[in-house]
Amino acid sequence: MPDRRLIILAAIACASIIAFMTIGLRGNMVFVLQLRGLKLLALIQVSVSIALSTVLFQTVTANRILTPSIMGLDALYLFGQTALVFALGGLGYASLNGGLKFGAEVIVMIALAMGLLWPMLRSRMDMSLMLLMGVTLGLLFRSLSALLSRVIDPNDFAIVQTASFANFNMLRADLTIIGTIITLGAALLCWQKRHVLDIIGLGRETAIGLGVHWIRAATGLLLLVSVLVAVSTALVGPVAFFGLLVAALAERLMQTQRHALLLPAASFIAIIVLVGGQTILQHGLGGASTLGVVIEFAGGLLFLALLILGSRK
Amino acid sequence: MIRIENVSLSYRDVPILRDITLSLDRGGIIALVGPNGAGKSTLFSLMARLQPLQSGRITIDDLPVDRTPSRQLAQRLAILRQDGAVASRLTVRELVGFGRFPHHQGHPGVEDLALVDAALEQFELKALSERFIDTLSGGQRQRAMVAMTFCQGTDYLLLDEPLNNLDMFHARQLMRSLRSIADERQRTAIIVLHDINQAAAYADRIVAMRDGRVIADGTPDAVLTQDNLEAIFGYRMQIEQMGGKPFVLHHL
């Protein structure tokens, strides 16, 4: 018997999907539906992968205000975009082969994550040190991008600006489908491991006592998180605070840390926010702003609220 | 039986444990005592596989702790650390239920649920069973952690200062529960203890450590002598016999 709150969330998520697909339909039906279907697939893929990766990351680090962006993956992505624009110019950047770029971005980001995780797997480093290294590298990449964007000309800078927020308007069908398959695989894996995740959430020592092979489990999870983040970032761009928003809402709503409830709840909330938000922006506000910007804004406010409420408790 | 053979450990060049060899038989309560920094908790982490061995060997019922799959060990050995930070949004019942995880891997059967109920009953957590962990007091949370450890139903229990945060009533109750599983079910509890009189009253054997070495080992009567205690803790204290047990007036 599934939880009632989950059913309600699923219903709202379905409603936003239907609204997204049907509101304001006109012209060539097949063409419009195909276009919207692709966009919907990308939105859902990003929703689920950000929701899962944030919940998993918070579980394994036992910290409720961290997001995977602390590992510096999105900073690397941004730096990559800036460097490409710097090296090739705006025109060269725009004419890059999308598939090749996507593949290379995913591989580079996963390589960074492996580089960070390897010493931990060899037990030469504990997790907090690994995270600190991620923070430092993130800072380095951000500073490098800032440096490069001062050097490039203003037109190129505008291109970098556009690339630094999530963008759901320029999608390629084949890449979206690859991303969706990877996310689906990850989601199935999480579901299968949901009981072990509950144990991992108890912290290292208790989890070892209950028979979890900690190093293997923790590095495996962090790698899974990196893959999810890499794929969704390469597909649409960075969405930093979105994961925090979703994970915090899911935990507040479900009042539990059981992953069997938390993971689907976070995924549904992400779909509601992203698909519903996109629908409202497109049809309610006439596309006045980019969804990415709005989400960063709302997510940032929520982050502050969490810090303040958390310190009061 | 837990065998510790020639275990040494050092951080950088500072020796923490120096060539420890011990064998701990099945059944009974073994208390590890000693001053701060004696290496008790380090030895504990090595036995509990929380930290890799540097040299020597530790086996539990002939299973080497560093090479046996973690899950297989979890069915024989339950551990409780002093500062087990716990995720907050879990109820007491859920937490205690996790103790059965090594046996059912996430799909509890009727027997598992019954054992959880029994553990809640035993540690007087029935009334608290639906409360969230972060709404409990330190002592109540400690009891929930202890109940989870008991619920694991293992032959060996490793407890690192389990009396922390417990009031006199619950400390006594925990020691008595340990006594009863040791006597009735031939289980073994290895406890790091600071209260030497608890060790005197309940333990079958006391292992005293100082500076990374075992310097006294035996029954409470044999270990708790004025000379031994001075060698362990560095000052002379008076020892009385009360109710047939040694009673150390360590605070005077």
Coordinates of C-alpha atoms in Angstrom, one line a residue:
Chain A
M1 CA 0.0 0.0 0.0
P2 CA 1.8 3.1 -1.2
D3 CA 1.8 6.2 1.1
R4 CA -1.1 8.6 0.5
R5 CA 1.3 11.6 0.3
L6 CA 3.2 9.9 -2.5
I7 CA 0.0 9.2 -4.4
I8 CA -1.0 12.9 -4.2
L9 CA 2.5 14.0 -5.3
A10 CA 2.3 11.5 -8.2
A11 CA -1.1 13.0 -9.2
I12 CA 0.2 16.5 -9.1
A13 CA 3.2 15.5 -11.2
C14 CA 0.9 13.9 -13.8
A15 CA -1.3 17.0 -13.8
S16 CA 1.7 19.2 -14.6
I17 CA 2.9 16.8 -17.3
I18 CA -0.6 16.9 -18.9
A19 CA -0.7 20.7 -18.6
F20 CA 2.7 21.0 -20.1
M21 CA 1.7 18.9 -23.1
T22 CA -1.8 20.3 -23.8
I23 CA -2.0 24.0 -22.9
G24 CA -2.1 26.3 -25.9
L25 CA -1.9 23.5 -28.5
R26 CA -2.3 24.8 -32.0
G27 CA -0.9 24.5 -35.5
N28 CA 0.7 21.2 -36.7
M29 CA -0.3 18.8 -33.8
V30 CA 2.3 16.1 -34.6
F31 CA 5.2 18.6 -34.8
V32 CA 4.2 20.5 -31.6
L33 CA 3.6 17.3 -29.6
Q34 CA 6.9 15.9 -30.8
L35 CA 8.7 19.0 -29.8
R36 CA 7.0 19.2 -26.4
G37 CA 7.5 15.5 -25.9
L38 CA 11.2 15.8 -26.3
K39 CA 11.4 18.8 -23.9
L40 CA 9.2 16.9 -21.4
L41 CA 11.6 14.0 -21.5
A42 CA 14.5 16.2 -20.9
L43 CA 12.7 18.0 -18.0
I44 CA 11.8 14.7 -16.4
Q45 CA 15.3 13.2 -16.9
V46 CA 16.9 16.3 -15.2
S47 CA 14.3 16.3 -12.4
V48 CA 14.8 12.7 -11.5
S49 CA 18.6 12.8 -11.8
I50 CA 19.0 15.9 -9.7
A51 CA 16.5 14.6 -7.1
L52 CA 18.2 11.2 -6.8
S53 CA 21.7 12.6 -6.9
T54 CA 21.0 15.1 -4.1
V55 CA 19.2 12.7 -1.8
L56 CA 22.0 10.1 -2.3
F57 CA 24.7 12.7 -1.7
Q58 CA 23.1 13.9 1.5
T59 CA 22.7 10.3 2.7
V60 CA 26.2 9.3 2.1
T61 CA 27.7 12.6 3.5
A62 CA 25.1 12.6 6.4
N63 CA 24.6 16.3 5.8
R64 CA 21.3 17.9 4.9
I65 CA 22.6 21.1 3.3
L66 CA 25.1 19.8 0.9
T67 CA 24.5 19.3 -2.8
P68 CA 26.7 17.4 -5.3
S69 CA 27.8 20.7 -6.7
I70 CA 30.3 20.8 -3.7
M71 CA 32.3 18.3 -5.6
G72 CA 33.0 21.0 -8.2
L73 CA 31.5 19.2 -11.2
D74 CA 29.3 22.1 -12.4
A75 CA 32.2 24.5 -11.8
L76 CA 34.3 22.3 -14.2
Y77 CA 31.4 22.4 -16.7
L78 CA 31.3 26.1 -16.6
F79 CA 35.0 26.4 -16.9
G80 CA 34.9 24.0 -19.9
Q81 CA 32.3 26.2 -21.6
T82 CA 34.2 29.4 -21.0
A83 CA 37.4 27.8 -22.2
L84 CA 35.8 26.6 -25.3
V85 CA 34.3 30.0 -26.1
F86 CA 37.7 31.5 -25.3
A87 CA 39.6 29.1 -27.6
L88 CA 37.1 28.9 -30.5
G89 CA 35.3 32.2 -30.3
G90 CA 31.5 32.5 -30.2
L91 CA 30.9 31.3 -33.7
G92 CA 33.2 28.3 -33.3
Y93 CA 31.5 27.4 -30.0
A94 CA 28.1 27.5 -31.6
S95 CA 29.1 25.3 -34.5
L96 CA 30.6 22.5 -32.3
N97 CA 29.3 19.0 -32.8
G98 CA 26.7 18.7 -30.0
G99 CA 27.0 14.9 -29.6
L100 CA 30.8 15.0 -29.4
K101 CA 30.6 17.9 -27.0
F102 CA 28.1 16.1 -24.8
G103 CA 30.2 12.9 -24.7
A104 CA 33.4 14.8 -23.9
E105 CA 31.7 16.8 -21.1
V106 CA 30.3 13.7 -19.5
I107 CA 33.7 11.9 -19.7
V108 CA 35.7 14.9 -18.3
M109 CA 33.3 15.4 -15.4
I110 CA 33.3 11.7 -14.5
A111 CA 37.1 11.7 -14.8
L112 CA 37.2 14.5 -12.2
A113 CA 34.9 12.6 -9.9
M114 CA 37.0 9.4 -10.3
G115 CA 40.1 11.4 -9.5
L116 CA 38.5 12.7 -6.3
L117 CA 37.1 9.3 -5.3
W118 CA 40.1 7.1 -6.1
P119 CA 42.2 8.1 -3.0
M120 CA 39.1 7.5 -0.9
L121 CA 38.6 4.0 -2.3
R122 CA 42.2 3.2 -1.5
S123 CA 41.4 4.4 2.1
R124 CA 44.1 7.0 1.9
M125 CA 41.6 9.7 2.4
D126 CA 38.4 10.2 4.3
M127 CA 35.2 11.7 2.9
S128 CA 35.5 15.1 4.4
L129 CA 39.0 15.6 2.9
M130 CA 37.7 14.5 -0.4
L131 CA 34.8 17.0 -0.2
L132 CA 37.3 19.7 0.8
M133 CA 39.3 18.9 -2.3
G134 CA 36.2 19.2 -4.4
V135 CA 35.4 22.6 -2.9
T136 CA 39.0 23.8 -3.6
L137 CA 38.9 22.5 -7.2
G138 CA 35.5 24.1 -7.7
L139 CA 36.9 27.4 -6.5
L140 CA 39.9 27.0 -8.9
F141 CA 37.6 26.3 -11.9
R142 CA 35.3 29.2 -11.0
S143 CA 38.3 31.6 -10.7
L144 CA 39.7 30.4 -14.0
S145 CA 36.3 30.9 -15.7
A146 CA 36.1 34.4 -14.2
L147 CA 39.6 35.2 -15.5
L148 CA 38.8 33.9 -19.0
S149 CA 35.5 35.8 -19.2
R150 CA 37.3 39.0 -18.4
V151 CA 39.5 38.4 -21.4
I152 CA 36.9 37.4 -24.0
D153 CA 34.9 40.0 -25.9
P154 CA 31.4 41.0 -24.7
N155 CA 29.5 39.1 -27.4
D156 CA 31.3 35.9 -26.5
F157 CA 30.6 36.6 -22.8
A158 CA 26.9 36.7 -23.5
I159 CA 27.2 33.2 -24.9
V160 CA 29.0 32.1 -21.8
Q161 CA 26.2 33.7 -19.7
T162 CA 23.6 31.7 -21.5
A163 CA 25.5 28.5 -21.1
S164 CA 25.8 29.0 -17.3
F165 CA 22.1 28.6 -16.6
A166 CA 20.1 25.5 -17.3
N167 CA 18.5 25.7 -20.7
F168 CA 15.7 23.5 -21.9
N169 CA 15.1 25.1 -25.3
M170 CA 18.0 23.7 -27.4
L171 CA 17.8 19.9 -27.0
R172 CA 18.9 17.1 -29.2
A173 CA 16.6 14.0 -29.3
D174 CA 19.4 11.4 -29.4
L175 CA 21.3 12.9 -26.4
T176 CA 18.1 13.3 -24.4
I177 CA 17.3 9.7 -24.9
I178 CA 20.8 8.6 -23.9
G179 CA 20.5 10.7 -20.8
T180 CA 17.1 9.3 -20.0
I181 CA 18.4 5.7 -20.3
I182 CA 21.3 6.4 -18.0
T183 CA 19.0 8.1 -15.4
L184 CA 16.5 5.2 -15.7
G185 CA 19.3 2.7 -15.0
A186 CA 20.5 4.7 -12.0
A187 CA 16.9 5.0 -10.7
L188 CA 16.4 1.3 -10.8
L189 CA 19.7 0.7 -9.0
C190 CA 18.7 3.1 -6.3
W191 CA 15.3 1.4 -5.9
Q192 CA 16.9 -2.0 -5.6
K193 CA 19.4 -0.7 -3.0
R194 CA 16.8 1.4 -1.0
H195 CA 17.2 -0.6 2.2
V196 CA 21.0 -0.4 2.1
L197 CA 20.7 3.3 1.6
D198 CA 18.7 3.6 4.9
I199 CA 21.5 1.9 6.7
I200 CA 24.2 4.1 5.0
G201 CA 22.2 7.1 6.3
L202 CA 23.0 6.0 9.8
G203 CA 26.6 7.0 9.4
R204 CA 29.8 5.1 8.8
E205 CA 30.3 3.2 12.1
T206 CA 26.8 2.1 12.5
A207 CA 26.6 1.0 8.9
I208 CA 29.7 -1.0 9.2
G209 CA 28.4 -2.6 12.4
L210 CA 25.3 -3.6 10.4
G211 CA 27.3 -5.3 7.7
V212 CA 27.8 -2.7 5.0
H213 CA 31.1 -2.6 3.2
W214 CA 31.4 1.1 3.8
I215 CA 34.2 2.2 1.4
R216 CA 32.8 0.2 -1.5
A217 CA 29.3 1.5 -0.8
A218 CA 30.2 5.1 -0.3
T219 CA 32.5 5.4 -3.3
G220 CA 30.0 3.5 -5.5
L221 CA 27.2 5.9 -4.4
L222 CA 29.3 9.0 -5.0
L223 CA 30.3 7.7 -8.4
L224 CA 26.6 7.2 -9.2
V225 CA 25.9 10.7 -8.1
S226 CA 28.6 12.0 -10.3
V227 CA 27.3 10.2 -13.3
L228 CA 23.8 11.6 -12.7
V229 CA 25.1 15.1 -12.3
A230 CA 27.4 14.9 -15.2
V231 CA 24.7 13.7 -17.6
S232 CA 22.1 16.2 -16.6
T233 CA 24.6 19.1 -16.5
A234 CA 26.0 18.2 -20.0
L235 CA 22.4 18.0 -21.3
V236 CA 20.9 21.2 -20.0
G237 CA 23.5 23.0 -17.9
P238 CA 24.1 23.5 -14.2
V239 CA 21.2 23.5 -11.7
A240 CA 22.8 24.0 -8.3
F241 CA 20.1 24.8 -5.7
F242 CA 17.4 22.9 -7.4
G243 CA 18.5 19.6 -5.8
L244 CA 18.6 21.2 -2.3
L245 CA 15.1 22.6 -2.8
V246 CA 13.7 19.2 -3.8
A247 CA 15.5 17.1 -1.2
A248 CA 14.5 19.5 1.6
L249 CA 10.9 19.6 0.5
A250 CA 10.7 15.9 0.2
E251 CA 12.1 15.3 3.7
R252 CA 9.7 17.9 5.2
L253 CA 6.7 16.4 3.5
M254 CA 7.4 12.8 4.1
Q255 CA 8.8 13.2 7.7
T256 CA 11.1 10.2 7.2
Q257 CA 14.5 9.2 6.1
R258 CA 13.4 6.0 4.5
H259 CA 14.6 6.0 1.0
A260 CA 11.7 3.9 -0.2
L261 CA 9.5 7.0 0.4
L262 CA 12.1 9.7 0.1
L263 CA 13.5 8.9 -3.4
P264 CA 10.1 8.8 -5.2
A265 CA 8.9 11.8 -3.3
A266 CA 11.9 13.9 -4.2
S267 CA 11.6 12.8 -7.8
F268 CA 7.9 13.7 -8.0
I269 CA 8.5 17.1 -6.4
A270 CA 11.3 17.7 -8.9
I271 CA 9.0 16.9 -11.8
I272 CA 6.3 19.2 -10.3
V273 CA 8.7 22.1 -9.9
L274 CA 10.4 21.7 -13.2
V275 CA 7.6 20.7 -15.5
G276 CA 5.0 22.8 -13.7
G277 CA 7.4 25.8 -13.5
Q278 CA 8.2 25.6 -17.2
T279 CA 4.5 25.5 -18.0
I280 CA 3.7 28.5 -15.9
L281 CA 6.7 30.4 -17.3
Q282 CA 5.8 29.6 -20.9
H283 CA 2.1 30.2 -20.8
G284 CA 1.5 32.3 -17.7
L285 CA 4.4 34.7 -18.0
G286 CA 4.9 34.5 -21.7
G287 CA 8.4 33.2 -21.4
A288 CA 9.6 36.3 -19.5
S289 CA 12.4 34.6 -17.8
T290 CA 14.6 31.4 -17.9
L291 CA 13.4 28.7 -15.6
G292 CA 16.9 28.1 -14.4
V293 CA 17.2 31.6 -13.1
V294 CA 13.9 31.4 -11.2
I295 CA 14.9 28.0 -9.6
E296 CA 18.3 29.3 -8.5
F297 CA 16.6 32.3 -6.9
A298 CA 13.9 30.2 -5.1
G299 CA 16.5 27.6 -4.2
G300 CA 18.8 30.2 -2.8
L301 CA 16.1 31.6 -0.6
L302 CA 15.2 28.2 0.7
F303 CA 18.8 27.5 1.5
L304 CA 18.9 30.6 3.7
A305 CA 15.7 29.7 5.3
L306 CA 17.0 26.2 6.1
L307 CA 20.2 27.6 7.6
I308 CA 18.2 30.0 9.8
L309 CA 15.6 27.5 10.9
G310 CA 18.2 24.9 11.5
S311 CA 20.3 27.2 13.7
R312 CA 17.2 28.1 15.8
K313 CA 16.4 24.4 16.6
Chain B
M1 CA 36.1 -16.9 20.6
I2 CA 37.9 -13.7 19.7
R3 CA 41.6 -14.0 19.2
I4 CA 43.9 -11.0 19.1
E5 CA 47.4 -11.9 18.0
N6 CA 50.4 -9.5 18.1
V7 CA 48.3 -6.4 17.2
S8 CA 50.3 -3.2 17.1
L9 CA 49.3 0.2 15.7
S10 CA 50.8 3.6 15.5
Y11 CA 49.8 7.0 14.1
R12 CA 52.8 8.5 12.4
D13 CA 55.5 7.4 14.8
V14 CA 53.4 7.5 18.0
P15 CA 52.6 3.9 19.2
I16 CA 49.0 3.5 20.2
L17 CA 48.9 -0.3 20.7
R18 CA 52.0 -2.3 21.4
D19 CA 52.0 -6.0 20.5
I20 CA 48.7 -7.0 22.1
T21 CA 47.8 -10.7 22.3
L22 CA 44.5 -11.7 24.0
S23 CA 42.0 -14.5 23.6
L24 CA 38.5 -13.8 24.7
D25 CA 36.4 -16.9 25.3
R26 CA 32.7 -17.2 24.4
G27 CA 30.2 -16.5 27.1
G28 CA 30.5 -13.8 29.8
I29 CA 31.2 -10.1 30.2
I30 CA 34.7 -8.8 29.6
A31 CA 35.4 -5.2 30.7
L32 CA 38.2 -3.2 29.1
V33 CA 39.4 -0.6 31.6
G34 CA 42.2 1.9 31.6
P35 CA 43.0 5.7 31.7
N36 CA 42.3 8.0 28.8
G37 CA 44.6 7.4 25.9
A38 CA 45.4 3.8 26.9
G39 CA 44.3 2.4 23.5
K40 CA 41.0 0.9 24.6
S41 CA 38.9 2.5 21.9
T42 CA 41.6 1.9 19.3
L43 CA 41.6 -1.8 20.1
F44 CA 37.8 -1.7 20.0
S45 CA 37.8 -0.1 16.5
L46 CA 40.2 -2.8 15.3
M47 CA 38.0 -5.6 16.6
A48 CA 35.0 -3.9 15.1
R49 CA 36.7 -3.5 11.7
L50 CA 36.1 0.2 11.8
Q51 CA 39.8 0.8 11.2
P52 CA 42.3 -1.3 9.2
L53 CA 44.9 -3.5 11.0
Q54 CA 48.5 -2.4 10.6
S55 CA 50.1 -5.5 12.0
G56 CA 48.9 -8.7 13.7
R57 CA 45.7 -10.6 13.3
I58 CA 42.2 -10.5 14.9
T59 CA 39.8 -13.4 14.4
I60 CA 36.2 -13.9 15.5
D61 CA 35.2 -17.5 15.7
D62 CA 38.2 -18.1 13.3
L63 CA 36.9 -15.5 10.8
P64 CA 39.7 -12.9 10.2
V65 CA 38.0 -9.4 10.7
D66 CA 39.9 -7.8 7.8
R67 CA 39.0 -10.4 5.2
T68 CA 35.6 -11.7 6.1
P69 CA 32.6 -10.1 4.3
S70 CA 31.1 -7.3 6.5
R71 CA 27.7 -8.9 6.4
Q72 CA 28.9 -12.2 7.6
L73 CA 30.6 -10.5 10.6
A74 CA 27.5 -8.5 11.3
Q75 CA 25.6 -11.7 12.0
R76 CA 28.1 -12.6 14.7
L77 CA 29.3 -9.3 16.1
A78 CA 27.2 -6.2 17.0
I79 CA 29.0 -2.9 17.8
L80 CA 28.0 0.3 19.6
R81 CA 30.2 3.3 19.5
Q82 CA 30.0 6.2 22.0
D83 CA 29.1 8.9 19.5
G84 CA 26.9 7.2 17.0
A85 CA 25.4 10.2 15.3
V86 CA 22.0 9.2 14.0
A87 CA 19.9 10.6 11.2
S88 CA 17.1 12.5 12.8
R89 CA 13.9 11.7 11.0
L90 CA 13.7 8.1 12.1
T91 CA 11.4 6.7 14.7
V92 CA 12.8 4.7 17.6
R93 CA 11.1 1.6 16.2
E94 CA 12.7 2.1 12.8
L95 CA 16.1 2.5 14.4
V96 CA 15.8 -0.6 16.5
G97 CA 14.5 -2.4 13.5
F98 CA 17.7 -1.7 11.6
G99 CA 19.4 -4.1 14.1
R100 CA 17.8 -6.9 12.2
F101 CA 19.2 -5.7 8.8
P102 CA 22.2 -8.1 8.7
H103 CA 19.7 -11.0 8.9
H104 CA 16.9 -9.9 6.5
Q105 CA 18.6 -7.3 4.2
G106 CA 15.6 -5.1 4.1
H107 CA 12.7 -7.6 4.1
P108 CA 11.9 -8.2 7.8
G109 CA 10.0 -11.4 8.6
V110 CA 7.6 -12.1 11.4
E111 CA 10.4 -13.2 13.7
D112 CA 12.4 -10.0 13.0
L113 CA 9.4 -7.9 14.0
A114 CA 8.9 -9.9 17.2
L115 CA 12.5 -9.5 18.2
V116 CA 12.2 -5.7 17.6
D117 CA 9.2 -5.6 19.9
A118 CA 11.0 -7.6 22.5
A119 CA 14.0 -5.2 22.4
L120 CA 11.7 -2.2 22.7
E121 CA 10.0 -3.9 25.7
Q122 CA 13.3 -4.8 27.3
F123 CA 14.7 -1.3 27.2
E124 CA 11.4 0.4 28.1
L125 CA 11.2 2.1 24.8
K126 CA 7.6 1.0 24.0
A127 CA 6.1 4.3 24.9
L128 CA 8.7 6.1 22.8
S129 CA 8.6 3.8 19.9
E130 CA 6.9 6.2 17.4
R131 CA 8.9 9.2 18.5
F132 CA 11.6 10.7 16.3
I133 CA 15.2 10.1 17.4
D134 CA 16.0 13.9 17.4
T135 CA 13.2 14.5 20.0
L136 CA 14.8 12.2 22.6
S137 CA 17.1 13.0 25.4
G138 CA 20.7 11.8 25.3
G139 CA 20.0 8.9 27.6
Q140 CA 16.9 7.8 25.7
R141 CA 18.8 7.9 22.5
Q142 CA 21.6 5.9 24.0
R143 CA 19.0 3.3 25.1
A144 CA 17.6 3.1 21.6
M145 CA 21.1 2.5 20.2
V146 CA 21.7 -0.2 22.8
A147 CA 18.3 -1.8 21.9
M148 CA 19.3 -1.8 18.3
T149 CA 22.6 -3.5 19.2
F150 CA 20.8 -6.2 21.3
C151 CA 18.3 -6.7 18.5
Q152 CA 21.1 -7.7 16.2
G153 CA 21.1 -10.9 18.2
T154 CA 24.8 -11.7 17.7
D155 CA 27.0 -14.0 19.8
Y156 CA 29.4 -11.1 20.4
L157 CA 28.6 -7.6 21.5
L158 CA 31.2 -4.8 21.5
L159 CA 30.1 -1.8 23.4
D160 CA 32.2 1.4 23.8
E161 CA 31.2 3.1 27.0
P162 CA 27.6 2.1 26.8
L163 CA 26.8 3.7 30.2
N164 CA 27.4 7.2 28.9
N165 CA 24.4 9.4 29.4
L166 CA 22.5 6.7 31.3
D167 CA 21.0 7.4 34.7
M168 CA 21.7 5.0 37.6
F169 CA 18.5 3.1 37.0
H170 CA 19.1 2.5 33.3
A171 CA 22.9 1.8 33.7
R172 CA 22.1 -0.9 36.2
Q173 CA 19.4 -2.3 33.9
L174 CA 21.8 -2.4 31.0
M175 CA 24.4 -4.2 33.0
R176 CA 21.8 -6.7 34.2
S177 CA 20.6 -7.3 30.7
L178 CA 24.1 -8.0 29.6
R179 CA 24.6 -10.4 32.5
S180 CA 21.4 -12.2 31.6
I181 CA 22.3 -12.8 27.9
A182 CA 25.8 -13.8 29.0
D183 CA 24.4 -16.4 31.5
E184 CA 21.4 -17.7 29.7
R185 CA 22.5 -17.6 26.1
Q186 CA 26.2 -18.0 26.3
R187 CA 26.7 -14.6 24.6
T188 CA 29.9 -12.5 25.0
A189 CA 29.9 -8.8 25.8
I190 CA 33.1 -6.9 25.5
I191 CA 32.6 -3.5 27.1
V192 CA 34.9 -0.5 27.4
L193 CA 34.0 0.9 30.8
H194 CA 35.1 3.9 32.9
D195 CA 33.2 3.0 36.0
I196 CA 35.5 0.5 37.6
N197 CA 32.9 -0.5 40.2
Q198 CA 30.4 -1.5 37.4
A199 CA 33.2 -3.7 36.1
A200 CA 33.8 -5.2 39.5
A201 CA 30.2 -6.0 40.0
Y202 CA 29.2 -7.4 36.6
A203 CA 32.3 -8.5 34.7
D204 CA 33.7 -12.0 34.6
R205 CA 37.0 -10.7 33.5
I206 CA 38.7 -7.4 33.5
V207 CA 41.4 -6.5 31.0
A208 CA 43.3 -3.4 32.0
M209 CA 45.3 -1.3 29.6
R210 CA 47.8 1.5 29.8
D211 CA 50.0 3.1 27.2
G212 CA 49.0 0.6 24.5
R213 CA 49.8 -2.5 26.6
V214 CA 47.7 -5.0 28.6
I215 CA 49.0 -4.7 32.1
A216 CA 46.5 -6.7 34.1
D217 CA 44.1 -9.4 33.0
G218 CA 41.9 -11.7 35.1
T219 CA 38.9 -11.9 37.4
P220 CA 37.8 -8.7 39.1
D221 CA 39.2 -10.0 42.4
A222 CA 42.6 -10.7 40.8
V223 CA 42.8 -7.4 38.9
L224 CA 41.4 -5.0 41.4
T225 CA 44.3 -4.8 43.9
Q226 CA 45.9 -1.6 45.2
D227 CA 49.1 -2.3 43.3
N228 CA 47.4 -3.0 40.0
L229 CA 45.2 0.0 40.2
E230 CA 48.1 2.2 41.0
A231 CA 50.0 0.8 38.0
I232 CA 46.9 1.4 35.8
F233 CA 45.7 4.8 36.9
G234 CA 48.7 6.3 38.6
Y235 CA 47.5 6.7 42.2
R236 CA 46.7 4.6 45.2
M237 CA 43.1 4.0 46.1
Q238 CA 41.4 2.2 48.9
I239 CA 39.6 -1.1 48.1
E240 CA 36.8 -2.5 50.2
Q241 CA 34.9 -5.8 50.0
M242 CA 31.1 -5.2 49.7
G243 CA 28.6 -7.9 49.2
G244 CA 31.4 -10.2 48.1
K245 CA 32.6 -7.9 45.4
P246 CA 35.6 -5.5 45.4
F247 CA 34.5 -1.9 45.7
V248 CA 37.1 0.7 44.8
L249 CA 36.9 4.1 46.5
H250 CA 38.5 5.8 43.5
H251 CA 37.0 9.2 44.2
L252 CA 38.4 9.7 47.6

